[in-house]
Amino acid sequence: MNKEISAEGFSIISDVYSNQEIEQILAVINEVDTTKDTFRKSADLFAIRQFLKEIPAVYGLVFNSKLKSIIQSTFGEDYFVVKSIYFDKPEQSNWFVSYHQDLTISVDKKVELANFGPWTVKQNQFAVQPPIEILKNNYTIRIHLDDTDENNGALKIIPKSHLKEIYRPETIDWNFESETVCKIKKGGIMIMKPLLLHSSSRTTNNTKRRVIHIEFSNIELPKEIKWVERI
C-alpha cells in the first residue's frame, strides 16, 4: 500500500468500517446544531468544517482500531490531524468540482511569512499555500459513508499527477494522462496525496454521497502560526 501511494498517489481499502459503525457515526452527525459558522448548508451540499472539533463525540467512532492500525503502518507514529471536513452531497445535487490539487492548509491566523502564500479566508477560517515540502509530506484519508461510483460523484483522479508537484489543471495533456474513477463501497476509505489532481462530478442516480475528509501532517509550522485543527 505504501508503494502504491508513493507511485500512484492513492490507495483504496475496503471494509474499514462495518455498517453498524457507519450508522453510529451518522447518528451522531444527525444530532448536531447546524447553525454554526463552520456549517454550510444548501440544496447541493451540506458541509461541516473543523468536523472533529465541532463534533468531538464522533472522534472515537471515526478512529476505530482498523483506521488507527492503517495510519500507524502507512504514515508512521508521528502524524497528527490538521484538517477535517464532512461532506454530504444530497440525492439530487448538482454540485461538482473541477480538477484541482489541495494546495492550502488551515491555520489560526494570517501573518507574513516567507514561502507561505497566497492566503484565503473561508467561513472565518484562514488558509494558506505552504512550501511544497509540506504538501508533499501530507496525507488525506477519505472515509466513505455510502457506496460511491461515477453516478453519485465519486472522485476522478489522474494517477501519478502528484509527482509533478504544482500541476495546473489547464495544462493537463489528455494525450498522455489517463483518468481513474475511484469506486468505493460504504465503509471503505481512500488514502491520497494532496497534490494528486482530482475532481468530482454531479450526482445522476439520486443517491447520497457522504464522506469524511481528514488531512494529516507530521511537520511543525513556523512559530508565528499554528495548525488550526491539530489533534
mmCIF file of C-alpha atoms in Angstrom:
data_model
loop_
_atom_site.group_PDB
_atom_site.id
_atom_site.type_symbol
_atom_site.label_atom_id
_atom_site.label_comp_id
_atom_site.label_asym_id
_atom_site.label_seq_id
_atom_site.Cartn_x
_atom_site.Cartn_y
_atom_site.Cartn_z
ATOM 1 C CA MET A 1 0.000 0.000 0.000
ATOM 2 C CA ASN A 2 2.826 2.424 0.807
ATOM 3 C CA LYS A 3 4.400 1.718 -2.584
ATOM 4 C CA GLU A 4 1.053 2.272 -4.319
ATOM 5 C CA ILE A 5 0.502 5.619 -2.599
ATOM 6 C CA SER A 6 4.037 6.754 -3.422
ATOM 7 C CA ALA A 7 3.801 5.669 -7.056
ATOM 8 C CA GLU A 8 0.155 6.342 -7.943
ATOM 9 C CA GLY A 9 -0.786 8.976 -5.360
ATOM 10 C CA PHE A 10 -3.638 6.997 -3.801
ATOM 11 C CA SER A 11 -4.827 3.652 -2.446
ATOM 12 C CA ILE A 12 -8.304 2.250 -1.699
ATOM 13 C CA ILE A 13 -9.017 -0.029 1.279
ATOM 14 C CA SER A 14 -12.355 -1.800 1.735
ATOM 15 C CA ASP A 15 -14.263 -2.741 4.902
ATOM 16 C CA VAL A 16 -12.548 -0.429 7.375
ATOM 17 C CA TYR A 17 -15.964 0.224 8.984
ATOM 18 C CA SER A 18 -18.926 -2.089 9.488
ATOM 19 C CA ASN A 19 -22.462 -0.980 8.597
ATOM 20 C CA GLN A 20 -23.173 -0.630 12.315
ATOM 21 C CA GLU A 21 -20.167 1.674 12.802
ATOM 22 C CA ILE A 22 -21.273 3.831 9.857
ATOM 23 C CA GLU A 23 -24.780 4.146 11.297
ATOM 24 C CA GLN A 24 -23.332 5.167 14.674
ATOM 25 C CA ILE A 25 -21.252 7.909 13.020
ATOM 26 C CA LEU A 26 -24.262 9.193 11.066
ATOM 27 C CA ALA A 27 -26.455 9.154 14.181
ATOM 28 C CA VAL A 28 -24.006 11.480 15.970
ATOM 29 C CA ILE A 29 -23.803 13.807 12.952
ATOM 30 C CA ASN A 30 -27.588 13.989 12.649
ATOM 31 C CA GLU A 31 -27.918 15.257 16.232
ATOM 32 C CA VAL A 32 -25.742 18.368 15.871
ATOM 33 C CA ASP A 33 -26.771 22.025 15.650
ATOM 34 C CA THR A 34 -26.188 23.093 12.042
ATOM 35 C CA THR A 35 -26.423 26.871 12.552
ATOM 36 C CA LYS A 36 -22.731 27.479 13.349
ATOM 37 C CA ASP A 37 -20.318 29.363 11.053
ATOM 38 C CA THR A 38 -18.408 26.171 10.280
ATOM 39 C CA PHE A 39 -21.547 24.546 8.837
ATOM 40 C CA ARG A 40 -22.522 25.095 5.227
ATOM 41 C CA LYS A 41 -25.941 24.032 4.027
ATOM 42 C CA SER A 42 -27.501 24.407 0.563
ATOM 43 C CA ALA A 43 -29.617 22.377 -1.824
ATOM 44 C CA ASP A 44 -26.450 20.945 -3.366
ATOM 45 C CA LEU A 45 -24.130 20.465 -0.409
ATOM 46 C CA PHE A 46 -24.025 20.124 3.359
ATOM 47 C CA ALA A 47 -20.536 20.513 4.821
ATOM 48 C CA ILE A 48 -19.073 20.729 8.326
ATOM 49 C CA ARG A 49 -15.638 22.327 8.564
ATOM 50 C CA GLN A 50 -13.432 21.532 11.565
ATOM 51 C CA PHE A 51 -15.558 18.407 11.775
ATOM 52 C CA LEU A 52 -13.685 16.610 14.560
ATOM 53 C CA LYS A 53 -13.526 19.774 16.698
ATOM 54 C CA GLU A 54 -17.195 20.628 16.158
ATOM 55 C CA ILE A 55 -18.403 17.084 16.896
ATOM 56 C CA PRO A 56 -15.930 15.564 19.378
ATOM 57 C CA ALA A 57 -18.344 12.720 20.145
ATOM 58 C CA VAL A 58 -17.597 11.264 16.714
ATOM 59 C CA TYR A 59 -13.837 11.034 17.272
ATOM 60 C CA GLY A 60 -13.765 7.603 18.900
ATOM 61 C CA LEU A 61 -16.097 6.216 16.228
ATOM 62 C CA VAL A 62 -14.036 7.554 13.325
ATOM 63 C CA PHE A 63 -10.704 6.396 14.745
ATOM 64 C CA ASN A 64 -11.588 2.752 15.219
ATOM 65 C CA SER A 65 -8.913 0.087 15.650
ATOM 66 C CA LYS A 66 -8.676 -0.611 11.907
ATOM 67 C CA LEU A 67 -8.136 3.016 10.948
ATOM 68 C CA LYS A 68 -5.571 3.573 13.693
ATOM 69 C CA SER A 69 -3.665 0.486 12.532
ATOM 70 C CA ILE A 70 -3.712 1.734 8.911
ATOM 71 C CA ILE A 71 -2.470 5.183 9.944
ATOM 72 C CA GLN A 72 0.370 3.770 12.022
ATOM 73 C CA SER A 73 1.524 1.283 9.388
ATOM 74 C CA THR A 74 1.179 3.701 6.455
ATOM 75 C CA PHE A 75 2.106 7.129 7.832
ATOM 76 C CA GLY A 76 4.116 6.266 10.937
ATOM 77 C CA GLU A 77 3.641 7.238 14.569
ATOM 78 C CA ASP A 78 4.371 10.958 14.332
ATOM 79 C CA TYR A 79 1.438 12.125 12.168
ATOM 80 C CA PHE A 80 -1.430 14.191 13.573
ATOM 81 C CA VAL A 81 -4.756 15.527 12.280
ATOM 82 C CA VAL A 82 -4.560 19.027 10.776
ATOM 83 C CA LYS A 83 -7.917 19.352 8.978
ATOM 84 C CA SER A 84 -11.276 17.592 8.879
ATOM 85 C CA ILE A 85 -14.428 18.158 6.824
ATOM 86 C CA TYR A 86 -17.710 16.278 6.483
ATOM 87 C CA PHE A 87 -19.334 16.411 3.034
ATOM 88 C CA ASP A 88 -22.905 15.398 2.276
ATOM 89 C CA LYS A 89 -23.818 15.598 -1.405
ATOM 90 C CA PRO A 90 -27.642 15.098 -1.425
ATOM 91 C CA GLU A 91 -29.510 12.805 -3.785
ATOM 92 C CA GLN A 92 -30.356 15.456 -6.375
ATOM 93 C CA SER A 93 -27.208 17.552 -6.014
ATOM 94 C CA ASN A 94 -25.803 19.426 -8.998
ATOM 95 C CA TRP A 95 -22.600 20.175 -7.078
ATOM 96 C CA PHE A 96 -19.443 19.356 -8.983
ATOM 97 C CA VAL A 97 -15.761 20.158 -8.521
ATOM 98 C CA SER A 98 -13.355 20.517 -11.444
ATOM 99 C CA TYR A 99 -9.832 19.121 -11.455
ATOM 100 C CA HIS A 100 -7.616 20.620 -8.764
ATOM 101 C CA GLN A 101 -4.941 19.871 -6.179
ATOM 102 C CA ASP A 102 -5.375 20.543 -2.452
ATOM 103 C CA LEU A 103 -2.786 23.296 -2.175
ATOM 104 C CA THR A 104 -3.726 25.015 1.096
ATOM 105 C CA ILE A 105 -3.551 24.238 4.803
ATOM 106 C CA SER A 106 -5.759 25.629 7.589
ATOM 107 C CA VAL A 107 -4.041 27.839 10.173
ATOM 108 C CA ASP A 108 -5.065 30.035 13.103
ATOM 109 C CA LYS A 109 -4.198 33.485 11.686
ATOM 110 C CA LYS A 110 -2.706 35.405 8.784
ATOM 111 C CA VAL A 111 0.858 36.628 9.078
ATOM 112 C CA GLU A 112 3.538 37.483 6.554
ATOM 113 C CA LEU A 113 5.875 34.510 6.209
ATOM 114 C CA ALA A 114 8.455 33.683 3.571
ATOM 115 C CA ASN A 115 7.253 30.958 1.171
ATOM 116 C CA PHE A 116 3.701 30.986 2.598
ATOM 117 C CA GLY A 117 1.018 32.372 0.264
ATOM 118 C CA PRO A 118 -1.353 33.228 -1.229
ATOM 119 C CA TRP A 119 -3.849 33.458 1.640
ATOM 120 C CA THR A 120 -7.633 32.979 1.695
ATOM 121 C CA VAL A 121 -10.369 33.214 4.319
ATOM 122 C CA LYS A 122 -13.389 30.906 4.157
ATOM 123 C CA GLN A 123 -16.080 30.934 6.851
ATOM 124 C CA ASN A 124 -13.705 32.744 9.252
ATOM 125 C CA GLN A 125 -11.001 30.133 8.687
ATOM 126 C CA PHE A 126 -7.565 31.147 7.386
ATOM 127 C CA ALA A 127 -5.936 29.051 4.669
ATOM 128 C CA VAL A 128 -2.558 29.446 3.038
ATOM 129 C CA GLN A 129 -0.473 27.680 0.432
ATOM 130 C CA PRO A 130 2.608 26.437 2.302
ATOM 131 C CA PRO A 131 6.020 25.404 0.974
ATOM 132 C CA ILE A 132 5.757 22.435 -1.385
ATOM 133 C CA GLU A 133 7.615 20.128 1.013
ATOM 134 C CA ILE A 134 4.730 20.319 3.496
ATOM 135 C CA LEU A 135 2.174 19.363 0.841
ATOM 136 C CA LYS A 136 4.360 16.530 -0.442
ATOM 137 C CA ASN A 137 4.616 15.110 3.062
ATOM 138 C CA ASN A 138 0.921 15.246 3.969
ATOM 139 C CA TYR A 139 -1.754 12.566 3.564
ATOM 140 C CA THR A 140 -5.535 12.658 3.228
ATOM 141 C CA ILE A 141 -7.969 9.932 4.267
ATOM 142 C CA ARG A 142 -11.494 9.947 2.804
ATOM 143 C CA ILE A 143 -13.975 7.794 4.732
ATOM 144 C CA HIS A 144 -16.975 6.748 2.657
ATOM 145 C CA LEU A 145 -20.321 6.549 4.426
ATOM 146 C CA ASP A 146 -22.162 5.487 1.239
ATOM 147 C CA ASP A 147 -21.438 3.377 -1.839
ATOM 148 C CA THR A 148 -19.814 5.766 -4.302
ATOM 149 C CA ASP A 149 -19.297 5.411 -8.047
ATOM 150 C CA GLU A 150 -19.318 7.573 -11.177
ATOM 151 C CA ASN A 151 -23.093 8.103 -10.839
ATOM 152 C CA ASN A 152 -23.030 9.882 -7.480
ATOM 153 C CA GLY A 153 -19.883 11.945 -7.547
ATOM 154 C CA ALA A 154 -17.041 9.524 -6.899
ATOM 155 C CA LEU A 155 -13.629 11.147 -7.132
ATOM 156 C CA LYS A 156 -11.959 11.073 -10.520
ATOM 157 C CA ILE A 157 -8.185 11.247 -10.302
ATOM 158 C CA ILE A 158 -5.149 11.391 -12.565
ATOM 159 C CA PRO A 159 -2.726 8.730 -11.305
ATOM 160 C CA LYS A 160 0.856 9.855 -10.695
ATOM 161 C CA SER A 161 -0.066 13.544 -11.059
ATOM 162 C CA HIS A 162 1.187 14.214 -7.501
ATOM 163 C CA LEU A 163 4.715 13.539 -8.746
ATOM 164 C CA LYS A 164 4.619 16.700 -10.866
ATOM 165 C CA GLU A 165 4.320 18.914 -7.760
ATOM 166 C CA ILE A 166 2.282 22.031 -8.720
ATOM 167 C CA TYR A 167 0.307 20.845 -11.743
ATOM 168 C CA ARG A 168 -2.139 23.388 -13.142
ATOM 169 C CA PRO A 169 -5.398 21.814 -14.416
ATOM 170 C CA GLU A 170 -5.381 23.976 -17.533
ATOM 171 C CA THR A 171 -2.093 22.351 -18.582
ATOM 172 C CA ILE A 172 -3.341 18.730 -18.442
ATOM 173 C CA ASP A 173 -2.417 16.958 -21.679
ATOM 174 C CA TRP A 174 -5.007 14.203 -22.151
ATOM 175 C CA ASN A 175 -2.854 12.657 -24.867
ATOM 176 C CA PHE A 176 -0.584 11.457 -22.092
ATOM 177 C CA GLU A 177 -2.737 11.468 -18.942
ATOM 178 C CA SER A 178 -5.472 8.994 -18.017
ATOM 179 C CA GLU A 179 -8.440 9.326 -15.675
ATOM 180 C CA THR A 180 -9.452 6.831 -12.968
ATOM 181 C CA VAL A 181 -12.834 6.774 -11.204
ATOM 182 C CA CYS A 182 -12.422 5.779 -7.556
ATOM 183 C CA LYS A 183 -15.371 3.487 -6.870
ATOM 184 C CA ILE A 184 -15.555 2.843 -3.140
ATOM 185 C CA LYS A 185 -18.078 0.821 -1.146
ATOM 186 C CA LYS A 186 -19.692 2.046 2.060
ATOM 187 C CA GLY A 187 -17.237 1.566 4.925
ATOM 188 C CA GLY A 188 -14.176 1.797 2.682
ATOM 189 C CA ILE A 189 -11.532 4.511 2.650
ATOM 190 C CA MET A 190 -9.285 6.202 0.150
ATOM 191 C CA ILE A 191 -5.817 7.431 1.101
ATOM 192 C CA MET A 192 -4.434 10.084 -1.228
ATOM 193 C CA LYS A 193 -1.690 12.664 -1.518
ATOM 194 C CA PRO A 194 -2.934 16.297 -1.542
ATOM 195 C CA LEU A 195 -1.026 17.030 -4.755
ATOM 196 C CA LEU A 196 -2.949 14.355 -6.668
ATOM 197 C CA LEU A 197 -5.205 16.010 -9.269
ATOM 198 C CA HIS A 198 -8.821 15.116 -8.510
ATOM 199 C CA SER A 199 -12.356 16.143 -9.417
ATOM 200 C CA SER A 200 -15.957 15.184 -8.659
ATOM 201 C CA SER A 201 -18.999 15.073 -10.951
ATOM 202 C CA ARG A 202 -22.660 15.828 -10.387
ATOM 203 C CA THR A 203 -24.960 13.183 -8.948
ATOM 204 C CA THR A 204 -27.058 11.471 -11.617
ATOM 205 C CA ASN A 205 -28.632 8.464 -9.851
ATOM 206 C CA ASN A 206 -30.413 10.132 -6.900
ATOM 207 C CA THR A 207 -28.223 8.572 -4.221
ATOM 208 C CA LYS A 208 -26.282 10.275 -1.453
ATOM 209 C CA ARG A 209 -22.508 10.609 -1.228
ATOM 210 C CA ARG A 210 -21.382 11.298 2.332
ATOM 211 C CA VAL A 211 -17.653 11.479 3.015
ATOM 212 C CA ILE A 212 -15.414 12.393 5.959
ATOM 213 C CA HIS A 213 -12.208 14.063 4.737
ATOM 214 C CA ILE A 214 -9.257 14.137 7.174
ATOM 215 C CA GLU A 215 -5.781 15.545 6.476
ATOM 216 C CA PHE A 216 -2.612 14.548 8.343
ATOM 217 C CA SER A 217 0.858 16.028 8.716
ATOM 218 C CA ASN A 218 3.979 15.441 10.782
ATOM 219 C CA ILE A 219 5.567 18.835 10.133
ATOM 220 C CA GLU A 220 5.656 21.639 12.675
ATOM 221 C CA LEU A 221 4.778 25.073 11.311
ATOM 222 C CA PRO A 222 6.791 28.269 11.962
ATOM 223 C CA LYS A 223 6.198 29.604 15.479
ATOM 224 C CA GLU A 224 4.132 32.529 14.146
ATOM 225 C CA ILE A 225 1.209 30.291 13.106
ATOM 226 C CA LYS A 226 -0.464 27.075 14.249
ATOM 227 C CA TRP A 227 -2.448 24.281 12.641
ATOM 228 C CA VAL A 228 -5.993 25.375 13.431
ATOM 229 C CA GLU A 229 -7.249 21.808 13.933
ATOM 230 C CA ARG A 230 -4.231 19.994 15.295
ATOM 231 C CA ILE A 231 -5.330 16.806 17.104
#
